[in-house]
Each structure stands twice: as C-alpha cells, then as structure tokens.
Tab-separated table of C-alpha atoms in Angstrom:
chain	number	residue	atom	x	y	z
A	1	MET	CA	67.420	-3.580	-5.505
A	2	LEU	CA	69.913	-5.393	-8.160
A	3	LEU	CA	68.479	-6.436	-11.333
A	4	SER	CA	70.313	-9.923	-10.340
A	5	ARG	CA	67.568	-10.655	-7.542
A	6	LEU	CA	64.780	-9.879	-9.653
A	7	ALA	CA	66.002	-12.535	-13.113
A	8	HIS	CA	66.639	-15.214	-10.568
A	9	VAL	CA	62.954	-14.384	-8.851
A	10	SER	CA	61.626	-14.175	-12.617
A	11	GLN	CA	63.337	-17.793	-13.130
A	12	GLU	CA	62.054	-19.733	-10.455
A	13	VAL	CA	58.327	-17.993	-10.844
A	14	ALA	CA	58.602	-19.598	-14.012
A	15	ALA	CA	59.986	-22.471	-12.920
A	16	THR	CA	57.385	-23.796	-10.409
A	17	SER	CA	53.543	-24.400	-11.215
A	18	ALA	CA	52.028	-24.252	-7.518
A	19	ARG	CA	50.621	-20.441	-7.041
A	20	SER	CA	51.880	-21.054	-2.586
A	21	ARG	CA	55.282	-21.327	-3.945
A	22	LYS	CA	54.924	-17.998	-6.726
A	23	THR	CA	53.334	-16.162	-3.681
A	24	ALA	CA	55.946	-16.583	-1.248
A	25	LEU	CA	58.502	-16.004	-3.909
A	26	LEU	CA	56.918	-12.872	-4.630
A	27	ALA	CA	56.493	-12.165	-1.374
A	28	GLU	CA	60.215	-12.291	-0.184
A	29	LEU	CA	60.850	-9.810	-3.456
A	30	PHE	CA	58.530	-7.639	-1.854
A	31	ARG	CA	59.951	-7.711	1.791
A	32	ASP	CA	63.285	-6.633	-0.181
A	33	ALA	CA	62.050	-4.147	-1.959
A	34	GLU	CA	62.282	-0.289	-1.838
A	35	ALA	CA	58.805	1.518	-2.718
A	36	ASP	CA	60.759	3.329	-5.260
A	37	ASP	CA	61.374	-0.320	-7.160
A	38	VAL	CA	57.969	-1.526	-6.886
A	39	PRO	CA	57.239	0.449	-9.912
A	40	ILE	CA	60.169	-1.195	-12.476
A	41	VAL	CA	60.186	-4.663	-10.299
A	42	ILE	CA	56.296	-5.821	-10.428
A	43	PRO	CA	56.187	-5.164	-14.704
A	44	TYR	CA	59.329	-6.785	-15.681
A	45	LEU	CA	58.056	-9.625	-13.778
A	46	ALA	CA	55.252	-9.948	-15.962
A	47	GLY	CA	57.212	-8.946	-18.564
A	48	ARG	CA	56.458	-5.488	-19.558
A	49	LEU	CA	58.106	-2.823	-20.283
A	50	PRO	CA	57.172	0.609	-18.465
A	51	GLN	CA	58.284	2.339	-21.564
A	52	GLY	CA	55.856	0.197	-23.848
A	53	ARG	CA	57.806	-1.246	-27.170
A	54	LEU	CA	61.297	0.363	-27.482
A	55	GLY	CA	62.289	-0.895	-31.358
A	56	ILE	CA	64.756	-2.526	-30.321
A	57	GLY	CA	65.407	-5.318	-33.379
A	58	TRP	CA	66.426	-8.946	-33.313
A	59	LYS	CA	69.537	-7.999	-35.029
A	60	VAL	CA	70.799	-5.381	-32.379
A	61	LEU	CA	69.881	-7.962	-29.455
A	62	SER	CA	71.955	-10.981	-30.804
A	63	ARG	CA	75.201	-9.122	-31.027
A	64	GLN	CA	77.011	-11.149	-28.578
A	65	VAL	CA	78.219	-9.307	-25.677
A	66	ASP	CA	80.724	-10.379	-23.097
A	67	PRO	CA	78.811	-10.556	-19.622
A	68	ALA	CA	79.981	-8.954	-16.793
A	69	VAL	CA	81.647	-11.464	-14.034
A	70	GLU	CA	79.914	-9.305	-11.032
A	71	PRO	CA	75.770	-8.198	-10.695
A	72	THR	CA	76.013	-3.991	-10.201
A	73	LEU	CA	72.821	-3.088	-12.422
A	74	THR	CA	69.886	-2.037	-10.295
A	75	VAL	CA	66.437	-2.156	-11.896
A	76	ARG	CA	66.215	1.624	-11.139
A	77	GLU	CA	69.359	2.261	-13.958
A	78	VAL	CA	68.007	-0.087	-15.817
A	79	ASP	CA	64.892	1.759	-16.151
A	80	ALA	CA	66.591	4.926	-16.985
A	81	ARG	CA	68.796	3.402	-19.578
A	82	LEU	CA	66.086	2.114	-20.799
A	83	THR	CA	64.039	5.593	-21.180
A	84	ALA	CA	67.234	6.615	-22.719
A	85	LEU	CA	66.472	4.580	-25.353
A	86	GLY	CA	63.214	4.541	-26.190
A	87	GLN	CA	63.873	8.523	-26.478
A	88	VAL	CA	66.782	7.834	-29.322
A	89	SER	CA	65.689	9.585	-32.419
A	90	GLY	CA	66.709	10.846	-35.766
A	91	THR	CA	69.607	10.201	-38.233
A	92	GLY	CA	72.303	7.908	-36.728
A	93	SER	CA	68.980	6.783	-34.474
A	94	GLN	CA	69.684	2.961	-35.511
A	95	ALA	CA	73.648	2.693	-34.381
A	96	GLU	CA	72.729	5.203	-31.334
A	97	ARG	CA	70.522	2.063	-30.003
A	98	ALA	CA	72.675	-0.532	-30.490
A	99	ARG	CA	75.495	1.488	-28.507
A	100	LEU	CA	73.145	1.521	-26.022
A	101	VAL	CA	71.613	-1.849	-25.972
A	102	GLY	CA	75.773	-3.013	-26.092
A	103	GLU	CA	76.424	-1.218	-22.990
A	104	LEU	CA	73.223	-2.459	-21.367
A	105	MET	CA	74.336	-6.028	-22.104
A	106	ALA	CA	77.929	-5.388	-21.053
A	107	ALA	CA	76.877	-4.278	-17.529
A	108	ALA	CA	74.855	-7.473	-17.445
A	109	THR	CA	75.823	-10.889	-16.140
A	110	GLU	CA	74.871	-13.633	-18.120
A	111	ASP	CA	72.020	-14.392	-15.848
A	112	GLU	CA	70.883	-10.505	-16.148
A	113	GLN	CA	71.514	-11.222	-19.649
A	114	ARG	CA	69.481	-13.541	-20.844
A	115	PHE	CA	67.015	-12.308	-18.355
A	116	LEU	CA	66.976	-8.632	-20.321
A	117	PHE	CA	67.074	-10.389	-24.086
A	118	GLY	CA	63.541	-11.722	-22.865
A	119	LEU	CA	62.606	-8.548	-22.003
A	120	LEU	CA	62.759	-6.686	-24.677
A	121	THR	CA	62.004	-9.403	-27.043
A	122	GLY	CA	58.327	-9.873	-25.156
A	123	GLU	CA	59.617	-13.713	-23.839
A	124	VAL	CA	59.277	-13.034	-20.624
A	125	ARG	CA	55.988	-14.217	-20.158
A	126	GLN	CA	54.220	-14.872	-16.506
A	127	GLY	CA	50.748	-15.922	-17.097
A	128	ALA	CA	48.070	-13.805	-14.138
A	129	LEU	CA	51.065	-12.597	-12.777
A	130	ASP	CA	49.429	-9.713	-11.754
A	131	ALA	CA	46.879	-11.320	-9.427
A	132	VAL	CA	49.634	-13.206	-7.535
A	133	ALA	CA	51.598	-10.333	-7.084
A	134	VAL	CA	48.562	-9.143	-5.276
A	135	GLU	CA	48.415	-11.687	-3.147
A	136	GLY	CA	52.782	-11.633	-2.048
A	137	LEU	CA	52.098	-8.199	-1.263
A	138	ALA	CA	49.579	-9.253	1.047
A	139	GLU	CA	51.591	-11.843	2.397
A	140	ALA	CA	54.742	-9.256	2.403
A	141	THR	CA	53.127	-6.510	4.611
A	142	GLY	CA	50.370	-7.988	6.882
A	143	ALA	CA	47.497	-6.488	4.447
A	144	PRO	CA	44.495	-8.496	3.956
A	145	ALA	CA	44.335	-9.804	0.474
A	146	GLY	CA	40.820	-9.056	-0.445
A	147	ASP	CA	41.841	-5.010	0.605
A	148	VAL	CA	44.822	-5.624	-1.197
A	149	ARG	CA	42.751	-6.609	-4.648
A	150	ARG	CA	40.036	-3.889	-4.500
A	151	ALA	CA	42.189	-0.940	-3.636
A	152	VAL	CA	44.231	-2.274	-6.886
A	153	MET	CA	40.661	-2.242	-8.404
A	154	LEU	CA	40.088	1.172	-7.559
A	155	ALA	CA	43.153	3.093	-8.434
A	156	GLY	CA	43.481	1.137	-11.268
A	157	SER	CA	47.386	0.287	-10.415
A	158	LEU	CA	48.747	-2.726	-8.640
A	159	GLN	CA	52.209	-0.407	-8.957
A	160	ALA	CA	50.592	2.772	-7.137
A	161	VAL	CA	49.033	0.457	-4.660
A	162	ALA	CA	52.208	-1.896	-3.839
A	163	ARG	CA	54.402	1.379	-3.511
A	164	ALA	CA	51.788	3.234	-1.249
A	165	LEU	CA	51.926	-0.551	0.935
A	166	LEU	CA	55.590	-0.615	1.456
A	167	ALA	CA	56.012	2.831	2.108
A	168	ASP	CA	53.565	3.186	4.702
A	169	GLY	CA	52.090	-0.264	4.998
A	170	PRO	CA	48.642	-1.792	4.782
A	171	ARG	CA	46.594	1.471	6.307
A	172	ALA	CA	47.694	2.846	3.351
A	173	LEU	CA	44.993	0.862	1.395
A	174	ASP	CA	42.526	3.782	2.803
A	175	GLY	CA	43.185	6.232	0.238
A	176	PHE	CA	41.916	4.078	-2.397
A	177	ARG	CA	38.391	5.475	-3.398
A	178	LEU	CA	36.321	5.028	-6.446
A	179	THR	CA	36.590	8.399	-7.430
A	180	VAL	CA	35.441	10.544	-10.594
A	181	GLY	CA	38.094	11.327	-12.947
A	182	ARG	CA	40.276	8.202	-11.784
A	183	PRO	CA	39.663	5.385	-13.884
A	184	VAL	CA	39.074	2.182	-12.481
A	185	LEU	CA	39.927	-1.661	-13.964
A	186	PRO	CA	36.878	-3.078	-15.885
A	187	MET	CA	35.766	-6.436	-14.626
A	188	LEU	CA	35.925	-9.308	-17.705
A	189	ALA	CA	34.369	-12.333	-18.592
A	190	HIS	CA	34.989	-15.457	-18.652
A	191	THR	CA	34.232	-17.657	-21.536
A	192	ALA	CA	31.678	-20.499	-21.931
A	193	ALA	CA	30.913	-22.660	-25.024
A	194	SER	CA	26.896	-21.725	-25.335
A	195	VAL	CA	24.644	-19.558	-24.606
A	196	SER	CA	22.524	-22.329	-22.245
A	197	GLU	CA	26.170	-23.546	-20.777
A	198	ALA	CA	26.449	-19.804	-19.523
A	199	VAL	CA	22.544	-19.414	-18.848
A	200	GLY	CA	22.820	-22.812	-16.673
A	201	LYS	CA	25.661	-21.679	-15.158
A	202	LEU	CA	23.964	-18.667	-13.974
A	203	GLY	CA	20.413	-18.477	-13.753
A	204	ALA	CA	18.188	-15.270	-14.031
A	205	CYS	CA	20.224	-13.557	-16.230
A	206	ALA	CA	20.686	-10.929	-18.681
A	207	VAL	CA	21.846	-11.697	-22.217
A	208	GLU	CA	23.555	-8.680	-24.144
A	209	GLU	CA	24.925	-7.809	-27.384
A	210	LYS	CA	28.761	-8.404	-27.404
A	211	LEU	CA	30.263	-5.345	-29.636
A	212	ASP	CA	33.671	-5.524	-31.818
A	213	GLY	CA	34.256	-2.056	-30.406
A	214	ILE	CA	36.305	-0.438	-28.017
A	215	ARG	CA	36.053	-0.711	-23.945
A	216	VAL	CA	35.801	2.794	-22.496
A	217	GLN	CA	34.809	4.329	-19.255
A	218	LEU	CA	33.171	7.509	-19.349
A	219	HIS	CA	33.249	9.631	-16.017
A	220	ARG	CA	31.582	13.157	-16.129
A	221	ASP	CA	32.168	15.120	-12.765
A	222	GLY	CA	29.805	18.672	-13.858
A	223	GLU	CA	31.170	19.438	-17.070
A	224	ASP	CA	34.942	17.882	-17.215
A	225	VAL	CA	34.216	14.814	-18.941
A	226	ARG	CA	37.126	12.144	-19.464
A	227	VAL	CA	37.575	9.052	-21.623
A	228	TYR	CA	39.263	6.266	-20.490
A	229	THR	CA	40.215	2.565	-22.146
A	230	ARG	CA	40.548	-0.917	-20.586
A	231	THR	CA	44.592	-0.300	-20.096
A	232	LEU	CA	43.083	3.044	-18.356
A	233	ASP	CA	44.911	5.092	-21.160
A	234	ASP	CA	43.059	8.773	-21.008
A	235	ILE	CA	41.233	9.013	-24.699
A	236	THR	CA	39.117	12.178	-24.214
A	237	ASP	CA	40.573	14.359	-26.796
A	238	ARG	CA	40.527	11.421	-29.540
A	239	LEU	CA	36.550	11.461	-29.404
A	240	PRO	CA	34.614	14.887	-28.931
A	241	GLU	CA	31.560	12.587	-29.214
A	242	LEU	CA	31.968	10.975	-26.479
A	243	THR	CA	32.125	14.080	-24.385
A	244	ASP	CA	29.109	15.470	-26.372
A	245	ALA	CA	26.730	12.431	-24.976
A	246	ALA	CA	27.835	12.790	-21.443
A	247	LEU	CA	26.986	16.345	-21.256
A	248	GLU	CA	23.242	15.018	-22.704
A	249	LEU	CA	23.023	12.862	-20.003
A	250	ARG	CA	20.466	13.916	-17.146
A	251	GLY	CA	23.074	13.171	-14.538
A	252	GLU	CA	26.303	15.517	-13.538
A	253	ARG	CA	28.499	13.349	-11.692
A	254	PHE	CA	28.978	9.891	-12.823
A	255	ILE	CA	31.400	7.011	-14.323
A	256	LEU	CA	29.582	4.590	-16.716
A	257	ASP	CA	31.083	1.239	-18.112
A	258	GLY	CA	30.392	0.854	-22.355
A	259	GLU	CA	32.002	0.309	-25.824
A	260	VAL	CA	32.129	2.999	-28.762
A	261	ILE	CA	32.031	1.289	-32.161
A	262	ALA	CA	31.788	2.907	-35.401
A	263	LEU	CA	28.393	2.229	-37.178
A	264	ASP	CA	27.817	2.385	-41.181
A	265	ASP	CA	24.832	4.244	-43.072
A	266	GLN	CA	22.690	0.410	-42.262
A	267	GLY	CA	23.804	0.917	-38.809
A	268	ARG	CA	25.576	-2.042	-38.589
A	269	PRO	CA	28.806	-2.738	-37.780
A	270	ARG	CA	32.565	-1.494	-39.262
A	271	SER	CA	35.030	-3.711	-38.960
A	272	PHE	CA	37.327	-3.753	-35.851
A	273	GLN	CA	39.948	-1.756	-37.596
A	274	GLU	CA	38.169	0.539	-38.876
A	275	THR	CA	36.854	1.626	-34.907
A	276	ALA	CA	40.377	0.906	-33.481
A	277	GLY	CA	42.081	3.194	-36.439
A	278	ARG	CA	39.187	5.463	-35.142
A	279	VAL	CA	40.090	5.479	-31.607
A	280	GLY	CA	44.068	5.288	-32.172
A	281	SER	CA	44.149	8.737	-34.064
A	282	ARG	CA	45.571	11.418	-32.624
A	283	VAL	CA	45.977	13.376	-35.356
A	284	ASP	CA	43.128	15.313	-37.149
A	285	VAL	CA	40.654	14.310	-34.882
A	286	ALA	CA	37.708	16.752	-36.339
A	287	THR	CA	38.850	15.199	-39.954
A	288	ALA	CA	38.829	11.385	-38.128
A	289	ALA	CA	35.022	12.403	-36.495
A	290	ARG	CA	33.923	13.166	-39.373
A	291	THR	CA	35.148	10.515	-41.951
A	292	VAL	CA	34.264	7.476	-39.097
A	293	PRO	CA	31.966	8.362	-36.436
A	294	VAL	CA	31.629	6.219	-33.287
A	295	SER	CA	29.091	5.594	-31.338
A	296	PRO	CA	28.643	5.277	-27.511
A	297	VAL	CA	27.097	1.818	-26.064
A	298	PHE	CA	26.735	1.740	-22.217
A	299	PHE	CA	26.371	-1.535	-19.961
A	300	ASP	CA	27.210	-0.594	-16.365
A	301	ALA	CA	26.901	2.040	-14.217
A	302	LEU	CA	29.559	2.284	-11.576
A	303	SER	CA	28.929	5.505	-9.672
A	304	VAL	CA	25.992	8.384	-9.826
A	305	ASP	CA	25.778	11.550	-8.410
A	306	GLY	CA	28.250	10.111	-5.639
A	307	ARG	CA	26.753	6.731	-4.916
A	308	GLU	CA	29.078	4.169	-5.206
A	309	LEU	CA	27.593	0.602	-6.745
A	310	LEU	CA	30.210	-1.271	-7.200
A	311	ASP	CA	28.710	-3.923	-4.181
A	312	LEU	CA	25.290	-3.651	-5.637
A	313	PRO	CA	23.745	-6.514	-7.794
A	314	PHE	CA	23.539	-5.710	-11.684
A	315	THR	CA	19.602	-5.267	-11.194
A	316	GLU	CA	19.697	-1.976	-8.893
A	317	ARG	CA	23.286	-1.366	-11.798
A	318	HIS	CA	21.186	-1.038	-14.291
A	319	ALA	CA	18.470	0.682	-12.953
A	320	GLU	CA	20.052	3.745	-11.937
A	321	LEU	CA	22.597	3.115	-15.914
A	322	ALA	CA	18.729	3.376	-17.432
A	323	ARG	CA	17.281	6.582	-15.264
A	324	LEU	CA	21.166	8.277	-16.672
A	325	VAL	CA	21.198	6.722	-20.062
A	326	PRO	CA	19.009	6.520	-22.672
A	327	GLU	CA	17.384	3.469	-24.828
A	328	PRO	CA	19.282	4.315	-28.134
A	329	MET	CA	22.518	4.537	-25.529
A	330	ARG	CA	22.509	1.656	-23.816
A	331	VAL	CA	23.033	-2.175	-25.001
A	332	ARG	CA	20.715	-4.239	-26.375
A	333	ARG	CA	19.559	-6.453	-24.324
A	334	THR	CA	16.757	-9.709	-23.088
A	335	LEU	CA	16.256	-10.812	-19.904
A	336	VAL	CA	16.073	-14.793	-19.198
A	337	PRO	CA	14.119	-16.109	-15.932
A	338	GLY	CA	16.399	-19.257	-15.902
A	339	PRO	CA	17.946	-22.167	-17.700
A	340	ASP	CA	13.911	-23.378	-18.855
A	341	GLN	CA	14.287	-20.300	-20.643
A	342	ALA	CA	17.571	-20.362	-22.915
A	343	ALA	CA	16.130	-21.325	-26.531
A	344	GLU	CA	15.284	-17.454	-26.126
A	345	ALA	CA	18.717	-16.483	-25.253
A	346	GLU	CA	19.412	-18.436	-28.489
A	347	LYS	CA	17.615	-16.284	-30.138
A	348	PHE	CA	18.891	-13.552	-28.978
A	349	LEU	CA	22.060	-14.408	-29.545
A	350	ALA	CA	21.515	-15.650	-33.716
A	351	ASP	CA	19.338	-11.701	-33.965
A	352	THR	CA	22.541	-10.519	-32.609
A	353	LEU	CA	25.050	-12.549	-35.059
A	354	ALA	CA	22.563	-11.418	-37.775
A	355	ARG	CA	22.950	-7.867	-36.711
A	356	GLY	CA	26.640	-8.006	-37.490
A	357	HIS	CA	27.657	-8.309	-34.037
A	358	GLU	CA	30.303	-10.689	-32.546
A	359	GLY	CA	28.706	-12.167	-29.739
A	360	VAL	CA	26.653	-12.235	-26.728
A	361	VAL	CA	27.685	-11.565	-22.781
A	362	VAL	CA	25.511	-13.370	-20.291
A	363	LYS	CA	25.623	-11.303	-16.612
A	364	ALA	CA	24.040	-12.851	-13.310
A	365	LEU	CA	21.243	-10.281	-12.262
A	366	ASP	CA	22.564	-10.530	-7.952
A	367	ALA	CA	25.990	-10.259	-9.700
A	368	PRO	CA	28.365	-6.922	-8.107
A	369	TYR	CA	30.731	-5.227	-9.928
A	370	SER	CA	33.938	-7.210	-9.872
A	371	ALA	CA	36.601	-4.307	-11.633
A	372	GLY	CA	39.205	-5.523	-12.526
A	373	ARG	CA	38.996	-9.301	-12.284
A	374	ARG	CA	37.568	-11.743	-14.660
A	375	GLY	CA	34.446	-12.786	-13.223
A	376	ALA	CA	32.328	-15.650	-12.846
A	377	SER	CA	29.066	-13.810	-13.089
A	378	TRP	CA	29.706	-12.497	-16.972
A	379	LEU	CA	29.873	-15.163	-19.377
A	380	LYS	CA	31.110	-14.356	-22.994
A	381	VAL	CA	29.370	-16.756	-26.216
A	382	LYS	CA	30.721	-15.876	-29.349
A	383	PRO	CA	31.186	-18.239	-32.307
A	384	VAL	CA	34.587	-19.212	-32.375
A	385	HIS	CA	36.243	-19.431	-36.409
A	386	THR	CA	39.138	-21.699	-37.400
A	387	LEU	CA	41.327	-22.340	-40.290
A	388	ASP	CA	43.479	-25.180	-41.593
A	389	LEU	CA	47.010	-24.260	-42.181
A	390	VAL	CA	50.381	-25.091	-42.801
A	391	VAL	CA	53.215	-23.772	-40.759
A	392	LEU	CA	55.677	-21.956	-42.938
A	393	ALA	CA	58.545	-20.774	-40.222
A	394	ALA	CA	58.779	-21.078	-36.449
A	395	GLU	CA	60.790	-18.763	-34.506
A	396	TRP	CA	63.625	-20.030	-31.490
A	397	GLY	CA	61.888	-19.033	-27.750
A	398	HIS	CA	62.877	-17.112	-25.029
A	399	GLY	CA	62.926	-17.056	-20.982
A	400	ARG	CA	61.288	-20.343	-20.212
A	401	ARG	CA	60.571	-21.527	-23.960
A	402	THR	CA	64.930	-21.444	-24.675
A	403	GLY	CA	65.664	-24.441	-26.952
A	404	LYS	CA	62.233	-24.408	-28.354
A	405	LEU	CA	60.432	-23.416	-31.614
A	406	SER	CA	57.486	-21.416	-30.374
A	407	ASN	CA	56.301	-18.573	-32.247
A	408	LEU	CA	54.695	-19.962	-35.622
A	409	HIS	CA	54.365	-18.558	-39.027
A	410	LEU	CA	51.070	-19.341	-40.721
A	411	GLY	CA	50.509	-19.769	-43.833
A	412	ALA	CA	47.232	-20.216	-46.023
A	413	ARG	CA	46.798	-21.803	-49.916
A	414	THR	CA	46.611	-19.416	-52.834
A	415	GLY	CA	45.378	-19.600	-56.454
A	416	ASP	CA	48.572	-20.313	-57.938
A	417	GLY	CA	49.120	-23.004	-55.512
A	418	SER	CA	52.123	-21.493	-53.415
A	419	PHE	CA	51.065	-20.110	-49.506
A	420	ALA	CA	50.213	-16.796	-48.032
A	421	MET	CA	51.205	-15.897	-44.628
A	422	LEU	CA	48.615	-14.631	-42.295
A	423	GLY	CA	50.387	-14.145	-39.036
A	424	LYS	CA	52.071	-15.484	-36.598
A	425	THR	CA	50.849	-17.771	-32.880
A	426	PHE	CA	52.884	-18.501	-29.602
A	427	LYS	CA	49.107	-19.353	-28.147
A	428	GLY	CA	47.343	-22.068	-26.775
A	429	MET	CA	50.626	-24.653	-26.646
A	430	THR	CA	51.488	-26.853	-23.888
A	431	ASP	CA	54.647	-27.843	-22.789
A	432	ALA	CA	54.349	-31.416	-24.412
A	433	MET	CA	53.349	-29.744	-28.104
A	434	LEU	CA	56.422	-27.661	-27.520
A	435	THR	CA	58.976	-30.161	-27.815
A	436	TRP	CA	56.751	-31.980	-30.324
A	437	GLN	CA	56.085	-29.283	-32.992
A	438	THR	CA	60.189	-28.364	-32.161
A	439	GLU	CA	61.071	-31.907	-33.479
A	440	ARG	CA	58.587	-32.437	-35.972
A	441	LEU	CA	59.561	-28.763	-37.556
A	442	ARG	CA	63.875	-29.426	-37.424
A	443	GLU	CA	62.673	-32.281	-39.289
A	444	LEU	CA	61.330	-30.028	-41.719
A	445	ALA	CA	63.767	-27.342	-41.579
A	446	VAL	CA	65.337	-26.120	-45.061
A	447	GLU	CA	66.720	-22.891	-43.225
A	448	ASP	CA	68.279	-21.543	-39.732
A	449	ASP	CA	69.534	-18.016	-39.399
A	450	GLY	CA	69.194	-18.313	-35.413
A	451	HIS	CA	65.728	-16.566	-35.202
A	452	VAL	CA	63.577	-17.887	-37.390
A	453	VAL	CA	63.745	-21.496	-38.681
A	454	THR	CA	62.077	-21.977	-42.571
A	455	VAL	CA	60.412	-25.366	-42.904
A	456	ARG	CA	58.900	-27.347	-45.751
A	457	PRO	CA	55.574	-26.194	-45.865
A	458	GLU	CA	54.211	-29.337	-44.562
A	459	LEU	CA	52.370	-28.998	-41.327
A	460	VAL	CA	49.233	-28.660	-41.234
A	461	VAL	CA	48.042	-27.149	-38.058
A	462	GLU	CA	44.122	-25.871	-36.929
A	463	ILE	CA	44.223	-22.628	-35.965
A	464	ALA	CA	41.359	-20.638	-33.570
A	465	TYR	CA	40.973	-16.944	-34.313
A	466	ASP	CA	38.308	-14.209	-33.355
A	467	GLY	CA	38.158	-12.213	-36.468
A	468	LEU	CA	40.146	-10.846	-39.554
A	469	GLN	CA	41.528	-7.518	-39.661
A	470	ARG	CA	43.509	-5.560	-43.013
A	471	SER	CA	47.131	-5.617	-43.010
A	472	THR	CA	49.337	-4.063	-45.010
A	473	ARG	CA	52.485	-6.775	-43.629
A	474	TYR	CA	51.031	-9.529	-45.363
A	475	PRO	CA	50.431	-10.821	-48.854
A	476	ALA	CA	47.023	-11.289	-48.523
A	477	GLY	CA	46.586	-7.651	-46.986
A	478	VAL	CA	45.198	-9.063	-44.200
A	479	THR	CA	46.132	-11.356	-40.467
A	480	LEU	CA	43.898	-12.993	-37.929
A	481	ARG	CA	43.243	-11.615	-34.413
A	482	PHE	CA	44.001	-13.377	-31.583
A	483	ALA	CA	44.946	-16.510	-33.370
A	484	ARG	CA	45.966	-19.755	-31.071
A	485	VAL	CA	47.095	-23.424	-31.964
A	486	VAL	CA	44.123	-25.777	-31.285
A	487	ARG	CA	45.939	-29.289	-32.168
A	488	TYR	CA	47.743	-30.351	-35.284
A	489	ARG	CA	45.991	-32.004	-38.292
A	490	GLU	CA	48.813	-34.731	-38.984
A	491	ASP	CA	46.219	-36.186	-40.809
A	492	LYS	CA	45.276	-33.485	-43.536
A	493	PRO	CA	48.146	-33.092	-46.300
A	494	PRO	CA	49.449	-29.078	-46.909
A	495	ALA	CA	46.697	-29.490	-50.172
A	496	GLU	CA	43.854	-29.318	-47.868
A	497	ALA	CA	44.290	-26.678	-45.852
A	498	ASP	CA	42.440	-23.097	-46.456
A	499	THR	CA	42.899	-21.025	-48.950
A	500	VAL	CA	43.109	-17.318	-48.731
A	501	ASP	CA	39.929	-17.204	-51.146
A	502	THR	CA	37.849	-19.359	-48.438
A	503	LEU	CA	38.841	-16.848	-45.472
A	504	LEU	CA	38.377	-13.665	-47.529
A	505	ALA	CA	34.846	-15.090	-48.467
A	506	ALA	CA	33.774	-15.700	-44.882
A	507	HIS	CA	35.016	-12.132	-43.537
A	508	PRO	CA	32.827	-9.420	-46.270
A	509	GLU	CA	33.087	-7.350	-42.990
A	510	VAL	CA	36.798	-6.972	-43.868
A	511	THR	CA	36.695	-7.193	-47.606
A	512	ARG	CA	33.991	-4.982	-48.824
C-alpha cells in the first residue's frame, strides 16, 4: 500500500466526527490493504510508531526538504526506513539520523511529508481509533463486529487479528482463544464524579481500593510464570517477587489481574514514580528488588485450572480469586447492597484516601470481564487535583491542529516572583478553545522560533492533574501527571496563580 493512500485516509478520518463515516473509510482502506501492511497501517492511523520513540528532534524535522512530485513510498518501505533509523547509535549518530530523515522526506510528496511530520512528532492523534478500526475490519471482511472485538481482546493485538482476518477471512477468528501465557488486554474503568453517583448507577456492587501502582497480569502454567503490563509487555524478569508469589498460590494454571505497588515500612504506598521506576528497571534486578520491593495485589481472575471465567459475573470470578489468593494479596473491598447504602461506600473511600491510596473502583457484581474495553460496569472515583497555573509558552500544532497553538508550557509562582515550569499539556482542549487560545497567546507573544511561541506570563489556566512526580527536567524538581486543561481564568491575575510551595505541600508523598 502506498503511504499516500494512508495519509489521505488519515486526513479524511480526522476531518469527520461521524463514527459511521470513519468506519466506512477504514473498511475501504482495509479492503485495499495486504495482510502484511496491517501491522504498520493500524498503528500509523492511530499516531503510533511500531518502533516506539525514535529520538528525532525538532531541529532535524524542521529542515525544509523539497517534496517528491509523485507518490512512490509504500508503508512497508517507510517502516523499514524508520526501523533502520531507530538502530542508529554511537559516534556521528545525530548526523546519520538527520541524513536518513532527509532521504525519507525527499522521497515523500508534500501530503506524505505532512503525515510523516505529524507521525514523528506525535501529532497524529485519532481518538479511540482502535475501536473504530475493529468495526472497519468487520465491515471489510464480513465478520461479526462482536467476534472481531472478542478476538482482539483475547489476542491482545488488533494488528494480529487484522492480519489473520485479511489473510484467511472470518474463520480465522476461531483461532483466538484465552490461553495461559498469552496476555489479553485488561478491562478498564470509566470515571464517576462521586461514589454516590457510581453506586446509584450500578446498584449492588463491590467498592475496591484504587492503588496508584502498575497494572499487571499474572500467568502461571505449572512452574512457568509470566508477568505482563497493561500494554502486554513481558516484565517477568524484572519482578522476581511476583514469580515467587505465584508459585506459592494453590492453583497450577491460572490468569490473574492486579497491580504491583511499592510500600514503605508502615505499609503506606511510596510515590508512583518509585513503583514505576522499579518496574521499569532492567539493570541489577536483585539490588532493585531489595531496595524497592513491590507487593502484588490481585482483584480479578480470568482463568483458573483451564476454565475461562471472562463471561461469568464478577461475584463468581471473585470467588475463584479468593479460593486461590490469600487475603493479604487481594485488594481491600467492601460490598454495598445498593444506593441506599452509599454512605458505607463513602466511608470506605475516606478510609482508602487516609491509607494513602488514590481512590476507589466501584464494580457491578453481575458484570462479566470486558477485556480490552472501558466497561460501564467499572467506575473509578478519585479526588481531582486542580491548580491555577500561568501559560509560559505554547507549541505550534500539527496534523489537525496545524496553525493552532496547542501544547501549553505551564508554570507556578516561585518565592522570588518568577515562574517555574511544571510540565506541558495539549489535553482537554476543544476546537473552540484552541482557536481562542491561539489568538490570545499570539497577542502575548514575545518570541516565535517556528516551533515554540514564548509569551508574557499573564494568562492563567486551571489545570486538572492526577498527581505529582519527581523530575530533573523541570526547575522545581517535579512535574504534573496527566495534566489537562479545565478552563481559562481570565478573572485571575498571574499574582493569584498557585505557587510551587503550595503544590509541594499538597504532595508530601513525593517530596518527603
């Protein structure tokens, strides 16, 4: 498949809000694709590179290269070139990367250059595209959408299912089954504004602690134990504690869903950054395990002794979990019979927050496990942190945000009257907000290098965020986690923005 075809469809999908039209566009694209194109086409459409981040800086990408007149690049050729680019290292690597990027851009037409630029800078963002791609695949191949969705769930890979479907047709779906040793995409939760709202929606439910840890899926088949992340990465070798824990459990063959979390001497959670750093550490695992040990906490069972549990109600799955896993390794929970008992759920939330955890997940007792989906039967509730910060700069957008100032640089007040940058965000912005902030920030601009527009620190914006973590990239030594724009506060002068000291005082778990 030519890259130009993919770039054109990407642009059309971004330009329409109608799900039916997106589905039709993708179905037509998949009909034209070969099976071996799909593992590249699907991540490209969603704005992902199969190779991960390639370390290509703005300086390299901003160099002007005359485009090709006619499209000749195929998606597989582009993938091969980017793979080669990602393997460049050592002395002279920066110059070699620049050369390879220049050659790629010179082989691309103007439209293809725009698409590649957005792909390499992370600006090709198509919200919930994987879900639409499932429907497009179903339409393109004549397979029932529900069967395609379930196969993706069990395979843990939309690309693998798409390749099989395009090669062998709907009968290929029979080959995707829940298998110990092959991870599946985890079930996720929607958000509720309060525990009372969540209990009101679900009725009889379990209210469980929401831990600020790392999601894991544990597979055991006899003496063989594998541990996977929510993105299905195999991290078994990094967490020997989990292998030991799995081998102590009663069963011989099972799949469990849970989290790992680092706790201090008092049993309170250490910062998320410490847990994440430990899980991400590949060097000297034995020392890391002694320094920052992690504890597994399980909350669901997907398969036990060869019996698939996904379609069973949560009460039955939890009964199997309780049979296998001792209470200290299970998530703390309370059962709520219905909305008239919401006060008990509120008390459990307060107790959970006092224990240092980030909130609760409210789960319907009769719901199946909707792997790979954000099911309406799981609702997470956690306090929302907000700050009033000052916009220090903004970055020009790409893709559908071309011509708009998008990624905001956010600052808090310091003791000397200046501002310390705490991070960036492009999330939470409507099209109307993008238009407004572009005009407003251009009025405040003091410098524009073609990528970043530095502005006078006069505009206050309310930011919601999930937490704080240490960072050497920013002057205060911390950065915001999952920051997103709530609204602009033109009623507030910069002198009333929040301070770094206020922020640090609100998060002693990070600063102690």
